[in-house]
């Protein structure tokens, strides 16, 4: 399956490579969308907060994450990189900032937890 990319991807034609890349990307996007829908519908069912508070908290989280990622990237780049490390480029920093949304995946997995402490 997907773990065989290392061995099979180079044996595919250019058209097949593009098709596989598109399909896998579509599957990832659909999975991520379903997780965020699950998170959103779970949170709003019991949430008793003002929408301004929710917006302020989300804005604060995005700014706080940006401050941490970009300052850490700047400090990392202020040292001289040695092989095999390369500079932490701006595009990489953007990706790390955006990847902070992985908490939704942890939430989705926790809703499937079976056991005596499921409601905790």
Tab-separated table of C-alpha atoms in Angstrom:
chain	number	residue	atom	x	y	z
A	1	UNK	CA	0.000	0.000	0.000
A	2	UNK	CA	1.126	3.473	0.913
A	3	UNK	CA	4.242	2.195	2.682
A	4	UNK	CA	5.619	0.741	-0.554
A	5	UNK	CA	6.140	4.162	-2.157
A	6	UNK	CA	9.874	3.875	-1.774
A	7	UNK	CA	9.950	0.778	-3.969
A	8	UNK	CA	7.083	1.263	-6.411
A	9	UNK	CA	6.774	5.004	-7.053
A	10	UNK	CA	9.773	5.149	-9.399
A	11	UNK	CA	8.408	2.225	-11.445
A	12	UNK	CA	5.222	4.116	-12.341
A	13	UNK	CA	4.736	6.252	-15.421
A	14	UNK	CA	4.602	10.021	-14.991
A	15	UNK	CA	0.814	9.989	-15.425
A	16	UNK	CA	0.400	7.266	-12.805
A	17	UNK	CA	2.679	9.132	-10.380
A	18	UNK	CA	0.565	12.258	-10.689
A	19	UNK	CA	-2.631	10.241	-10.244
A	20	UNK	CA	-1.309	8.464	-7.140
A	21	UNK	CA	-0.061	11.723	-5.640
A	22	UNK	CA	-3.430	13.391	-6.267
A	23	UNK	CA	-5.427	10.485	-4.823
A	24	UNK	CA	-3.306	10.218	-1.680
A	25	UNK	CA	-3.502	13.990	-1.178
A	26	UNK	CA	-7.277	13.851	-1.596
A	27	UNK	CA	-7.529	11.026	0.954
A	28	UNK	CA	-5.448	13.019	3.439
A	29	UNK	CA	-7.547	16.145	2.961
A	30	UNK	CA	-10.803	14.208	3.359
A	31	UNK	CA	-9.523	12.526	6.522
A	32	UNK	CA	-8.422	15.831	7.995
A	33	UNK	CA	-11.761	17.427	7.124
A	34	UNK	CA	-13.694	14.612	8.806
A	35	UNK	CA	-11.578	14.953	11.948
A	36	UNK	CA	-12.213	18.700	12.148
A	37	UNK	CA	-15.937	18.189	11.556
A	38	UNK	CA	-15.963	15.659	14.407
A	39	UNK	CA	-14.077	18.072	16.631
A	40	UNK	CA	-16.358	20.963	15.753
A	41	UNK	CA	-19.603	19.118	16.292
A	42	UNK	CA	-18.352	17.656	19.577
A	43	UNK	CA	-17.251	21.012	20.937
A	44	UNK	CA	-20.331	23.039	20.021
A	45	UNK	CA	-22.770	20.576	21.571
A	46	UNK	CA	-21.773	21.380	25.147
A	47	UNK	CA	-20.068	24.754	24.703
A	48	UNK	CA	-21.552	27.625	26.686
A	49	UNK	CA	-19.204	30.430	25.689
A	50	UNK	CA	-19.543	33.729	23.938
A	51	UNK	CA	-18.450	33.658	20.298
A	52	UNK	CA	-16.165	36.632	20.985
A	53	UNK	CA	-14.331	34.580	23.639
A	54	UNK	CA	-13.912	31.679	21.222
A	55	UNK	CA	-12.598	34.007	18.500
A	56	UNK	CA	-10.213	35.707	20.933
A	57	UNK	CA	-8.848	32.353	22.159
A	58	UNK	CA	-8.343	31.061	18.612
A	59	UNK	CA	-6.605	34.294	17.595
A	60	UNK	CA	-4.392	34.154	20.704
A	61	UNK	CA	-3.437	30.537	20.001
A	62	UNK	CA	-2.466	31.356	16.412
A	63	UNK	CA	-0.378	34.359	17.486
A	64	UNK	CA	1.237	32.456	20.362
A	65	UNK	CA	2.150	29.557	18.091
A	66	UNK	CA	3.569	31.968	15.494
A	67	UNK	CA	5.691	33.747	18.105
A	68	UNK	CA	7.099	30.437	19.344
A	69	UNK	CA	7.759	28.891	15.932
A	70	UNK	CA	9.310	31.937	14.300
A	71	UNK	CA	11.443	32.920	17.300
A	72	UNK	CA	12.685	29.337	17.668
A	73	UNK	CA	13.442	29.268	13.939
A	74	UNK	CA	15.345	32.517	14.176
A	75	UNK	CA	17.386	31.225	17.134
A	76	UNK	CA	18.070	27.943	15.327
A	77	UNK	CA	19.210	29.794	12.209
A	78	UNK	CA	21.439	32.125	14.217
A	79	UNK	CA	23.813	29.185	14.764
A	80	UNK	CA	25.963	27.861	11.968
A	81	UNK	CA	24.330	24.695	10.560
A	82	UNK	CA	26.586	21.687	10.212
A	83	UNK	CA	26.021	18.714	7.974
A	84	UNK	CA	23.467	17.064	7.772
A	85	UNK	CA	21.432	19.914	9.243
A	86	UNK	CA	20.311	22.656	6.917
A	87	UNK	CA	18.917	26.115	7.712
A	88	UNK	CA	15.338	26.251	8.949
A	89	UNK	CA	13.808	28.060	5.989
A	90	UNK	CA	10.791	30.355	6.121
A	91	UNK	CA	8.630	27.847	4.226
A	92	UNK	CA	9.516	25.231	6.839
A	93	UNK	CA	8.513	27.639	9.603
A	94	UNK	CA	5.160	28.250	7.915
A	95	UNK	CA	4.588	24.489	7.700
A	96	UNK	CA	5.469	23.966	11.386
A	97	UNK	CA	3.162	26.818	12.390
A	98	UNK	CA	0.307	25.293	10.383
A	99	UNK	CA	1.048	21.766	11.657
A	100	UNK	CA	0.185	22.869	15.194
A	101	UNK	CA	-3.368	21.801	14.369
A	102	UNK	CA	-2.466	18.177	15.135
A	103	UNK	CA	-4.368	18.397	18.439
A	104	UNK	CA	-7.555	17.713	16.505
A	105	UNK	CA	-6.211	14.296	15.590
A	106	UNK	CA	-5.499	13.528	19.246
A	107	UNK	CA	-9.046	14.589	20.103
A	108	UNK	CA	-10.549	12.389	17.384
A	109	UNK	CA	-8.547	9.403	18.616
A	110	UNK	CA	-9.585	10.038	22.206
A	111	UNK	CA	-13.271	9.895	21.260
A	112	UNK	CA	-12.708	6.314	20.127
A	113	UNK	CA	-11.060	5.308	23.434
A	114	UNK	CA	-12.650	2.251	24.987
A	115	UNK	CA	-12.401	1.811	28.713
A	116	UNK	CA	-13.630	2.881	32.125
A	117	UNK	CA	-12.260	6.435	31.809
A	118	UNK	CA	-13.835	7.254	28.447
A	119	UNK	CA	-15.924	10.119	29.818
A	120	UNK	CA	-12.990	11.874	31.520
